[in-house]
């Protein structure tokens, strides 16, 4: 590769040498002594040639050095392109990083120099940095995979070779690391792994086009369900999965996904292998119509567990009723003087026990109701009914409760019939709950007022007390299960906190709602909103006219 | 127990829980004059019902051996008690459960826990609503 050219300076030297020889010969040196003259010429020529050669050689060396340095520069560029090089001293402080390192990680040299590499490396294997360090200090090279944290926080997988440096006395002076970015390969491997995991998932995964419903992907479980393989499903659509497939129904099902109203649609279906929960999701794409993804999960076991749990709750609750019956009955009889008249103190204690047996009975009922609500099994029998008679009944049923707390329960606004479609028993449960709460939280001698108001399309039944009220912060909590406002009545002790959450569910089932307004120290109003049953109202009015 | 005059209602009570039996007995005796026969199982009640000749049967639903509805069906096969009104007493008072019991032909369903002092009143008002029960009274006294 190295090629020394005959340069101008060589030519100048030779010309100069020859000219000097000619001058000597013409000056008479030849004539004085021809031998000496020729010798001089020859010597001069030799000297000139030798000197020129030396010059030529040194020029060649210089050239070679320049070219080697150019070559090194070229190699350095190549290395910077491919490798991340860093050098640390014996104290594990970075003393050098190459441009490749900076370019790949996005750091500046200042951000890395003087740092311990642990600050930009992630070791997932415990104790790895120490093991590497020991290996280097013993004079061995370490090679393996290390993850780097780049400037923006992204991770970069590198294949890293670290070689130790020692001084002449054999003292460890640090190490040089050379790394290659293998992130792309890693991602490819991980992506392949993800696809393979998806393929082997127990859930059935179907991916299909949102417009044609043509399958793009099925995992193994999905293929087993429909009995197709990779070569066949690609030509099939969702409609081909069942000869009776109802396309309109399916369009209707996925419509909220396509228009963005819902993120996921969830349905349950009884299939050959048992109950399946099916989730359908629409995944948008920048480069096309996106994909619909349907995931089938067999939930037969889960349903069985739920059933056992529900049954357990139901059995336990029912089993509790027998002892409660005895306790409540025995105490009730004692209070009624079945044994003999009780001393005042005993009467008081038995009253406490009796009252709490009542509470226990209510709790058991509430738990059963909540269990039914949770299982979606609370049954409703909606019939057009007059809210006035509902309220009258509720007031009558709860008058005893009012007496116990020395509270009068009074109804108002019941002048005209007010028809709504209600489950009378459930609505009595709601009103009983609200009225007993109102009585409990009233002051002795106070009153509870139930009123009925009519707006255009709905009724409001308001249960108002003039008791302790509910702090603003507690109002939102009172409808949560097992929650109760802190300022519970001292006269009644705590309830379960279940009652109002049941009230809320029952009202929602009626297409209505319950709201509460309250002021601490002044009282609370629970308002039940129910839609007017116009049909029943019209029917009743007609009948009244006929009558 | 009260003497058997035929003017005092005869109540057959079938209940496997001893405490509930005792409370029921005390409650009924405390609130009125009744002739009460208590049986601890359906089997015992089926055996003794005809001889006792009840005006009304109080029947627990969940019992160790025969359940209430089974005992009820058995009573319907015994000519002497086949039309005696039956009132179920049960802790299972969800609407569908009550409906089921009523559909068997029960006169009424009393929910547990019940108010002991109101028990007799409840039974009497149920009987007043059932004309068959009144018609049965001579039959009972004839036994």
XYZ file of C-alpha atoms in Angstrom:
690
model
C 0.000 0.000 0.000
C 2.773 2.379 0.887
C 4.278 3.855 -2.249
C 6.948 6.528 -2.105
C 6.888 8.888 -5.030
C 9.967 10.607 -6.536
C 9.385 14.100 -5.353
C 10.550 17.538 -6.595
C 13.045 17.851 -3.741
C 14.891 14.754 -4.980
C 15.153 16.220 -8.470
C 16.426 19.522 -7.126
C 19.183 17.755 -5.151
C 20.366 15.670 -8.076
C 20.384 18.637 -10.447
C 22.306 20.673 -7.859
C 24.891 17.875 -7.381
C 25.470 17.436 -11.075
C 25.840 21.217 -11.559
C 28.475 21.284 -8.789
C 30.454 18.482 -10.551
C 30.338 20.352 -13.816
C 31.562 23.575 -12.139
C 34.478 21.663 -10.636
C 35.447 20.098 -13.962
C 35.236 23.375 -15.832
C 37.253 25.171 -13.137
C 40.393 23.266 -14.143
C 40.361 20.538 -11.578
C 40.191 18.145 -14.473
C 43.114 19.727 -16.153
C 45.187 19.805 -12.926
C 44.551 16.240 -12.114
C 42.135 14.323 -14.281
C 42.025 11.441 -11.784
C 41.225 13.674 -8.853
C 38.636 15.475 -10.940
C 36.809 12.295 -11.816
C 37.043 11.047 -8.271
C 35.454 14.203 -7.022
C 32.670 13.898 -9.555
C 31.999 10.282 -8.693
C 32.159 10.904 -4.904
C 29.834 13.813 -5.258
C 27.467 11.785 -7.334
C 27.504 8.928 -4.816
C 26.979 11.327 -1.935
C 24.145 12.934 -3.765
C 22.541 9.645 -4.534
C 22.990 8.387 -0.945
C 21.605 11.602 0.541
C 18.715 11.596 -1.909
C 17.960 8.009 -0.991
C 17.971 8.848 2.712
C 15.701 11.775 2.074
C 13.522 9.580 -0.001
C 13.327 6.966 2.775
C 12.403 9.492 5.487
C 9.771 10.984 3.258
C 8.371 7.521 2.766
C 8.208 6.923 6.566
C 6.462 10.213 7.122
C 3.948 9.389 4.453
C 3.394 6.002 6.014
C 2.814 7.568 9.425
C 0.269 9.988 8.008
C -1.507 7.242 6.197
C -1.510 5.038 9.319
C -3.039 7.854 11.283
C -5.664 8.331 8.577
C -6.329 4.647 8.766
C -6.668 4.782 12.566
C -9.051 7.702 12.247
C -11.087 5.664 9.808
C -11.075 2.695 12.190
C -12.062 4.927 15.066
C -15.047 6.146 13.064
C -15.992 2.586 12.299
C -15.620 1.617 15.981
C -17.681 4.639 17.053
C -20.367 3.532 14.646
C -20.445 0.006 16.014
C -19.236 0.010 19.598
C -19.776 1.798 22.827
C -16.444 2.070 24.575
C -15.903 3.230 28.108
C -12.923 3.174 30.389
C -13.087 3.176 34.179
C -10.278 3.626 36.670
C -9.507 1.423 39.650
C -12.204 3.254 41.654
C -14.864 2.410 39.032
C -15.086 6.011 37.884
C -15.567 6.590 34.172
C -12.487 8.265 32.661
C -13.331 7.935 29.004
C -16.343 7.288 26.768
C -16.165 7.203 22.986
C -18.430 9.166 20.661
C -20.320 5.989 19.865
C -21.276 5.688 23.537
C -22.514 9.275 23.661
C -24.344 9.005 20.370
C -26.105 5.766 21.294
C -27.090 6.710 24.838
C -27.797 10.402 24.346
C -25.625 11.456 27.295
C -22.937 14.136 27.112
C -19.407 13.228 28.189
C -19.778 15.459 31.258
C -22.780 13.449 32.392
C -20.774 10.221 32.369
C -17.219 11.117 33.295
C -16.479 10.499 36.951
C -19.625 8.364 37.400
C -19.820 4.748 38.511
C -21.166 2.663 35.580
C -23.803 1.239 37.957
C -25.614 4.564 37.537
C -26.367 3.823 33.890
C -26.395 0.036 33.914
C -29.185 -2.303 35.000
C -28.189 -5.595 36.510
C -31.160 -7.916 36.817
C -29.026 -10.720 38.235
C -28.338 -10.076 41.920
C -24.646 -9.641 42.730
C -23.600 -9.336 39.091
C -21.520 -6.124 39.407
C -19.491 -7.671 42.242
C -18.901 -10.863 40.280
C -17.750 -8.909 37.240
C -15.427 -6.849 39.396
C -13.865 -9.937 41.007
C -13.315 -11.524 37.629
C -11.608 -8.445 36.222
C -9.329 -8.055 39.244
C -8.235 -11.661 38.833
C -7.082 -10.708 35.344
C -9.869 -12.333 33.391
C -12.025 -10.803 30.702
C -15.797 -10.654 31.322
C -18.287 -10.954 28.513
C -22.074 -10.973 28.638
C -25.300 -8.982 28.308
C -25.856 -5.756 30.212
C -28.779 -3.347 29.950
C -27.967 0.365 29.795
C -30.318 3.174 30.723
C -30.227 5.846 28.055
C -30.678 9.565 28.668
C -34.474 9.539 28.119
C -34.871 6.493 30.370
C -35.158 3.976 27.534
C -33.289 0.716 27.995
C -30.627 -0.554 25.630
C -29.503 -4.152 25.605
C -25.773 -4.486 24.964
C -23.385 -7.322 24.485
C -20.455 -6.182 26.603
C -16.835 -7.288 26.824
C -14.827 -5.854 29.710
C -11.082 -6.283 29.892
C -9.004 -5.271 32.924
C -5.895 -3.059 32.863
C -2.890 -3.496 35.152
C 0.216 -1.346 35.596
C 3.764 -2.733 35.348
C 3.758 -3.776 38.989
C 0.569 -5.759 38.396
C -1.691 -3.303 40.209
C -5.308 -3.235 38.925
C -5.823 0.076 37.132
C -9.402 -0.259 35.937
C -11.035 -1.684 32.870
C -12.166 -1.007 29.342
C -15.641 -1.974 28.233
C -16.659 -2.496 24.655
C -20.366 -2.863 24.019
C -22.547 -3.615 21.026
C -26.196 -2.560 20.892
C -28.283 -5.718 20.561
C -31.625 -4.143 21.484
C -33.203 -4.719 18.081
C -32.389 -8.412 18.246
C -33.656 -8.606 21.803
C -36.935 -6.924 20.868
C -37.355 -9.305 17.934
C -36.806 -12.261 20.269
C -39.192 -10.820 22.860
C -41.816 -10.152 20.184
C -41.512 -13.710 18.984
C -41.899 -14.800 22.585
C -45.023 -12.635 23.030
C -46.598 -14.153 19.922
C -45.714 -17.598 21.183
C -47.248 -16.843 24.589
C -50.394 -15.513 22.896
C -50.463 -18.675 20.821
C -50.349 -20.934 23.857
C -52.719 -18.925 26.056
C -55.594 -20.940 27.534
C -57.987 -18.132 26.640
C -59.197 -18.206 23.052
C -57.885 -15.228 21.101
C -59.521 -14.239 17.831
C -58.313 -11.196 15.909
C -60.349 -10.087 12.927
C -60.934 -7.162 10.615
C -63.563 -4.709 11.857
C -65.164 -4.202 8.426
C -65.153 -7.681 6.851
C -64.883 -9.696 10.097
C -62.202 -11.768 8.315
C -59.850 -13.536 10.714
C -56.297 -12.240 10.925
C -55.165 -14.419 13.789
C -56.333 -17.204 16.041
C -54.329 -18.707 18.812
C -54.156 -22.472 19.298
C -57.055 -22.619 21.762
C -59.200 -20.565 19.386
C -58.308 -22.840 16.474
C -59.231 -25.875 18.546
C -62.621 -24.350 19.335
C -63.537 -23.682 15.699
C -61.636 -26.653 14.245
C -59.597 -24.657 11.761
C -55.842 -24.222 11.292
C -53.656 -21.395 10.099
C -54.130 -22.197 6.444
C -57.932 -22.289 6.645
C -58.898 -19.574 9.079
C -57.302 -16.879 6.966
C -60.149 -17.262 4.444
C -62.879 -17.401 7.065
C -64.915 -14.696 8.744
C -66.609 -14.521 12.113
C -69.856 -15.407 10.304
C -68.400 -18.796 9.355
C -67.992 -19.856 12.991
C -71.648 -20.829 13.342
C -74.231 -21.580 10.634
C -76.800 -19.656 12.693
C -74.545 -16.659 13.300
C -76.657 -13.536 13.691
C -74.751 -10.824 11.892
C -77.140 -8.024 12.868
C -76.835 -8.944 16.500
C -73.055 -9.001 16.233
C -72.989 -5.640 14.413
C -75.100 -4.264 17.210
C -72.739 -5.743 19.803
C -69.571 -4.187 18.377
C -71.127 -0.862 17.328
C -70.323 0.850 20.667
C -66.682 -0.202 20.221
C -66.466 1.232 16.727
C -67.996 4.592 17.663
C -65.889 4.774 20.810
C -68.769 4.700 23.320
C -67.268 1.633 24.962
C -63.715 0.377 25.292
C -64.704 -3.212 25.762
C -67.850 -5.260 25.315
C -68.367 -8.116 27.723
C -70.887 -10.921 27.212
C -71.465 -14.336 28.731
C -72.281 -17.278 26.546
C -73.141 -20.902 27.191
C -70.875 -22.842 24.846
C -69.983 -26.516 24.420
C -67.258 -26.306 27.058
C -69.372 -24.429 29.616
C -69.945 -20.784 30.449
C -67.595 -18.446 28.631
C -67.023 -14.813 29.287
C -66.289 -13.049 26.002
C -64.479 -9.728 25.826
C -64.422 -7.864 22.533
C -62.116 -4.921 22.112
C -61.409 -2.651 19.159
C -57.739 -1.841 18.672
C -57.194 1.151 16.435
C -54.280 1.319 14.020
C -52.534 4.266 12.342
C -52.054 2.345 9.132
C -55.402 0.677 8.552
C -58.856 -0.093 9.832
C -57.462 -1.646 13.031
C -58.536 -4.934 14.561
C -61.301 -6.400 16.621
C -60.024 -8.751 19.280
C -62.306 -11.296 20.907
C -61.128 -13.226 23.944
C -63.096 -16.218 25.226
C -62.466 -17.331 28.760
C -64.079 -20.376 30.289
C -65.473 -19.230 33.636
C -67.360 -22.398 34.607
C -65.087 -22.911 37.611
C -65.433 -19.306 38.682
C -69.208 -19.525 38.451
C -69.145 -22.708 40.503
C -67.044 -20.961 43.168
C -69.447 -18.007 43.145
C -72.363 -20.367 43.484
C -70.764 -22.144 46.436
C -69.981 -18.792 48.038
C -73.526 -17.529 47.546
C -74.917 -20.755 48.872
C -72.615 -20.539 51.867
C -73.695 -16.992 52.681
C -77.305 -17.972 52.226
C -76.986 -21.090 54.393
C -75.085 -19.320 57.146
C -77.608 -16.497 57.197
C -80.506 -18.889 57.343
C -78.830 -20.972 59.999
C -78.433 -17.814 62.059
C -82.141 -17.276 62.040
C -82.924 -20.260 64.266
C -80.830 -19.124 67.228
C -81.990 -15.557 66.708
C -85.566 -16.781 66.799
C -84.906 -18.398 70.156
C -83.037 -15.457 71.616
C -85.501 -12.876 70.446
C -88.435 -15.035 71.433
C -87.094 -15.797 74.883
C -86.268 -12.173 75.593
C -89.597 -10.981 74.209
C -91.407 -13.393 76.510
C -89.353 -12.298 79.507
C -90.194 -8.662 78.773
C -93.876 -9.568 78.461
C -93.738 -10.999 81.946
C -93.881 -14.643 80.938
C -91.770 -15.616 83.909
C -92.672 -12.932 86.409
C -92.367 -9.163 86.526
C -88.720 -8.237 86.175
C -86.985 -5.800 88.508
C -86.380 -2.458 86.758
C -82.661 -3.130 86.249
C -83.291 -6.556 84.782
C -86.038 -5.144 82.579
C -83.549 -2.629 81.254
C -80.873 -5.232 80.546
C -83.308 -7.598 78.890
C -84.531 -4.688 76.731
C -80.981 -4.095 75.557
C -80.559 -7.763 74.688
C -83.937 -7.851 72.930
C -83.157 -4.730 70.893
C -79.854 -6.208 69.795
C -81.475 -9.487 68.817
C -83.677 -7.321 66.569
C -80.592 -5.734 65.101
C -79.026 -9.097 64.487
C -82.144 -10.217 62.656
C -82.012 -7.077 60.477
C -78.329 -7.643 59.718
C -79.023 -11.182 58.587
C -81.805 -9.916 56.310
C -79.541 -7.204 54.927
C -76.749 -9.676 54.219
C -79.178 -11.906 52.375
C -80.451 -8.945 50.364
C -76.957 -7.822 49.465
C -76.032 -11.357 48.479
C -79.046 -11.370 46.175
C -78.117 -7.980 44.752
C -74.522 -9.073 44.142
C -75.692 -12.219 42.397
C -78.211 -10.196 40.384
C -80.954 -12.305 41.899
C -82.989 -9.739 43.752
C -86.419 -10.234 42.263
C -88.857 -7.432 41.676
C -92.542 -7.613 41.036
C -93.487 -4.235 39.581
C -97.163 -3.376 39.743
C -98.911 -0.038 39.273
C -99.637 1.097 42.818
C -100.785 4.169 44.660
C -97.903 5.706 46.561
C -100.358 7.218 49.057
C -101.413 3.815 50.346
C -97.755 2.714 50.306
C -96.852 5.651 52.529
C -99.855 5.109 54.809
C -98.865 1.455 55.269
C -95.232 2.333 55.887
C -96.136 4.927 58.518
C -98.430 2.449 60.253
C -95.847 -0.348 60.232
C -93.196 1.934 61.670
C -95.294 3.746 64.242
C -94.175 1.212 66.864
C -90.574 1.937 66.071
C -91.289 5.641 66.356
C -92.851 5.117 69.784
C -89.787 3.300 70.997
C -87.742 6.430 70.270
C -90.546 8.777 71.379
C -90.915 10.113 67.866
C -94.165 10.804 66.014
C -94.300 9.736 62.386
C -96.663 11.823 60.260
C -97.567 11.784 56.565
C -98.625 14.722 54.435
C -99.488 15.505 50.817
C -101.483 12.286 50.336
C -104.587 14.041 48.957
C -104.539 12.630 45.453
C -103.642 9.148 44.247
C -100.130 8.938 42.852
C -99.482 5.947 40.618
C -96.077 4.487 40.031
C -94.890 1.041 38.966
C -93.366 -0.348 42.138
C -92.609 -3.549 43.979
C -94.681 -2.781 47.057
C -92.731 -5.069 49.403
C -89.380 -3.626 48.321
C -90.651 -0.060 48.577
C -91.975 -0.817 52.058
C -88.492 -2.082 52.871
C -87.033 1.217 51.591
C -89.466 3.356 53.571
C -89.054 1.209 56.689
C -85.322 1.696 56.469
C -85.603 5.464 56.023
C -88.292 5.864 58.688
C -86.431 3.799 61.267
C -83.242 5.769 60.542
C -85.152 9.024 60.846
C -86.641 7.927 64.183
C -83.263 6.791 65.494
C -81.603 10.076 64.605
C -84.428 12.286 65.935
C -84.562 13.920 69.309
C -87.020 12.492 71.847
C -90.424 14.113 71.374
C -89.534 15.032 67.800
C -91.360 14.119 64.644
C -90.649 12.545 61.289
C -92.608 13.794 58.300
C -93.216 11.769 55.162
C -94.470 13.878 52.291
C -95.339 13.250 48.688
C -94.622 15.773 45.944
C -95.410 15.436 42.284
C -93.407 16.907 39.442
C -94.323 16.438 35.789
C -92.852 12.979 35.236
C -91.904 11.821 38.659
C -92.826 11.737 42.288
C -90.734 12.612 45.286
C -91.306 10.836 48.554
C -89.485 12.839 51.223
C -88.641 11.458 54.640
C -87.671 14.351 56.843
C -86.349 14.343 60.357
C -85.275 17.162 62.657
C -82.455 15.258 64.300
C -78.695 15.339 64.427
C -78.155 15.621 60.665
C -75.208 14.373 58.624
C -71.925 16.195 58.125
C -71.266 17.213 54.529
C -68.178 15.030 54.286
C -70.197 11.980 55.285
C -73.117 12.398 52.887
C -71.431 10.633 49.976
C -70.315 7.776 52.203
C -73.642 6.788 53.674
C -74.740 4.797 50.613
C -71.556 2.710 50.589
C -71.750 -0.767 51.954
C -70.732 -1.092 55.585
C -70.224 2.657 55.857
C -71.940 4.829 58.369
C -71.569 8.444 59.172
C -69.534 8.967 62.313
C -72.194 10.938 64.152
C -74.396 7.908 64.571
C -77.188 8.098 67.033
C -76.150 7.419 70.563
C -79.626 6.222 71.305
C -79.567 3.356 68.875
C -75.927 2.425 68.524
C -74.522 1.553 65.154
C -76.394 -0.242 62.432
C -74.789 -2.366 59.774
C -74.459 0.415 57.245
C -75.973 -2.024 54.777
C -79.486 -0.621 54.763
C -78.885 2.517 52.714
C -76.858 0.699 50.087
C -79.822 -1.642 49.669
C -82.168 1.376 49.468
C -80.004 2.767 46.691
C -80.087 -0.461 44.681
C -83.848 -0.879 45.115
C -84.465 2.707 43.960
C -82.227 2.216 40.926
C -84.141 -0.941 40.041
C -87.291 1.193 40.067
C -85.753 3.608 37.571
C -85.557 6.120 40.378
C -82.992 7.316 42.839
C -82.450 8.451 46.397
C -80.863 11.753 47.335
C -80.142 13.234 50.710
C -79.930 16.788 51.954
C -78.846 17.434 55.471
C -77.636 20.020 57.855
C -75.893 18.977 61.037
C -78.003 19.912 64.059
C -81.056 20.734 61.962
C -82.001 17.458 60.334
C -81.931 15.342 57.203
C -84.262 14.715 54.290
C -84.040 11.556 52.228
C -85.882 11.969 48.944
C -86.971 9.071 46.775
C -87.621 9.814 43.153
C -89.953 7.511 41.220
C -91.219 7.830 37.637
C -94.943 8.515 37.254
C -96.862 5.585 35.799
C -98.866 7.625 33.328
C -100.695 4.586 31.965
C -101.931 3.516 35.400
C -102.794 7.077 36.262
C -104.848 7.455 33.074
C -106.514 4.067 33.649
C -107.446 4.951 37.205
C -108.756 8.353 36.165
C -110.856 6.774 33.434
C -112.257 4.286 35.884
C -113.007 7.055 38.337
C -114.888 8.911 35.619
C -116.820 5.823 34.624
C -117.585 5.084 38.250
C -101.677 -29.187 77.980
C -105.241 -28.012 78.005
C -108.089 -30.395 78.229
C -109.640 -31.604 75.042
C -112.991 -29.846 74.909
C -113.042 -29.109 71.228
C -113.617 -25.396 71.863
C -110.028 -24.665 72.372
C -107.970 -24.617 69.160
C -105.800 -27.709 68.736
C -102.442 -26.889 67.355
C -99.920 -29.415 66.067
C -96.452 -27.896 66.081
C -93.669 -29.646 64.159
C -90.227 -28.218 64.922
C -86.871 -29.923 65.400
C -85.285 -27.084 67.401
C -86.011 -27.566 71.068
C -85.581 -23.914 72.056
C -87.999 -22.766 69.372
C -90.466 -25.424 70.528
C -90.271 -24.174 74.103
C -90.646 -20.534 73.163
C -93.592 -21.343 70.942
C -95.243 -23.309 73.730
C -94.734 -20.548 76.304
C -95.895 -17.881 73.842
C -99.058 -19.744 72.912
C -99.917 -20.587 76.499
C -99.258 -17.048 77.595
C -101.479 -15.471 74.972
C -104.467 -17.812 74.936
C -105.912 -21.187 75.625
C -104.719 -23.770 73.111
C -104.251 -27.493 73.008
C -100.778 -28.018 71.758
C -99.001 -31.094 70.541
C -95.348 -30.621 69.685
C -93.430 -33.079 67.551
C -89.668 -33.029 67.053
C -89.720 -34.425 63.524
C -91.921 -34.896 60.493
C -91.947 -38.627 61.049
C -93.279 -38.242 64.601
C -95.912 -35.727 63.441
C -97.133 -38.023 60.638
C -97.477 -40.799 63.173
C -99.404 -38.731 65.731
C -101.386 -36.273 63.580
C -104.453 -38.408 62.917
C -104.919 -39.290 66.592
C -104.416 -35.717 67.748
C -106.802 -34.214 65.191
C -105.400 -30.691 64.925
C -107.300 -27.587 63.843
C -104.128 -26.150 62.445
C -100.603 -27.376 61.862
C -97.528 -25.217 62.393
C -94.796 -26.773 60.294
C -91.108 -25.910 60.303
C -89.513 -26.006 56.832
C -85.850 -26.850 57.402
C -85.649 -29.905 59.595
C -82.950 -32.509 60.114
C -84.738 -35.454 58.532
C -87.938 -34.778 56.553
C -88.291 -31.217 55.321
C -91.523 -29.281 55.782
C -92.854 -29.673 52.226
C -92.334 -33.465 52.404
C -94.213 -33.638 55.700
C -96.892 -31.421 54.170
C -97.311 -33.853 51.252
C -97.520 -36.763 53.700
C -100.271 -34.979 55.709
C -102.255 -34.610 52.500
C -102.242 -38.414 52.219
C -103.651 -38.921 55.745
C -107.480 -38.685 55.479
C -107.918 -37.317 59.032
C -105.629 -34.332 58.435
C -105.638 -34.035 54.632
C -107.560 -30.739 54.747
C -106.204 -29.281 57.983
C -104.706 -25.838 57.255
C -100.933 -25.777 57.432
C -98.902 -22.714 58.360
C -95.242 -22.960 57.516
C -92.687 -21.363 59.833
C -89.409 -20.620 58.138
C -86.318 -18.479 58.166
C -86.234 -18.636 54.382
C -88.567 -15.815 53.545
C -87.325 -14.639 50.187
C -90.299 -13.922 47.953
C -89.728 -16.936 45.710
C -89.385 -19.227 48.709
C -92.612 -17.936 50.223
C -94.376 -18.242 46.871
C -93.183 -21.822 46.571
C -94.584 -22.749 49.976
C -97.869 -20.999 49.270
C -98.157 -22.780 45.927
C -98.072 -26.115 47.770
C -101.384 -25.091 49.333
C -100.182 -23.639 52.648
C -102.561 -21.363 54.521
C -99.831 -18.922 55.430
C -96.106 -18.528 56.034
C -94.802 -17.126 59.320
C -91.318 -15.696 59.102
C -88.679 -16.522 61.695
C -87.753 -14.830 63.900
C -91.365 -14.270 64.889
C -92.818 -12.128 67.643
C -93.864 -14.711 70.249
C -96.660 -12.557 71.646
C -98.122 -12.019 68.179
C -97.936 -15.663 67.163
C -101.398 -16.752 68.283
C -102.983 -13.645 66.782
C -101.277 -14.375 63.476
C -102.499 -17.964 63.535
C -106.046 -16.902 64.402
C -106.225 -14.264 61.704
C -104.899 -16.775 59.147
C -107.569 -19.229 60.239
C -110.287 -16.578 59.977
C -109.283 -16.061 56.364
C -109.615 -19.800 55.733
C -113.260 -20.949 55.695
C -112.205 -24.591 55.551
C -110.766 -24.305 59.025
C -114.105 -23.279 60.547
C -115.859 -26.115 58.829
C -113.361 -28.488 60.325
C -114.102 -27.671 63.937
C -117.015 -30.187 64.318
C -114.864 -32.866 62.726
C -112.182 -32.291 65.345
C -114.623 -32.462 68.220
C -115.983 -35.671 66.795
C -112.598 -37.339 67.211
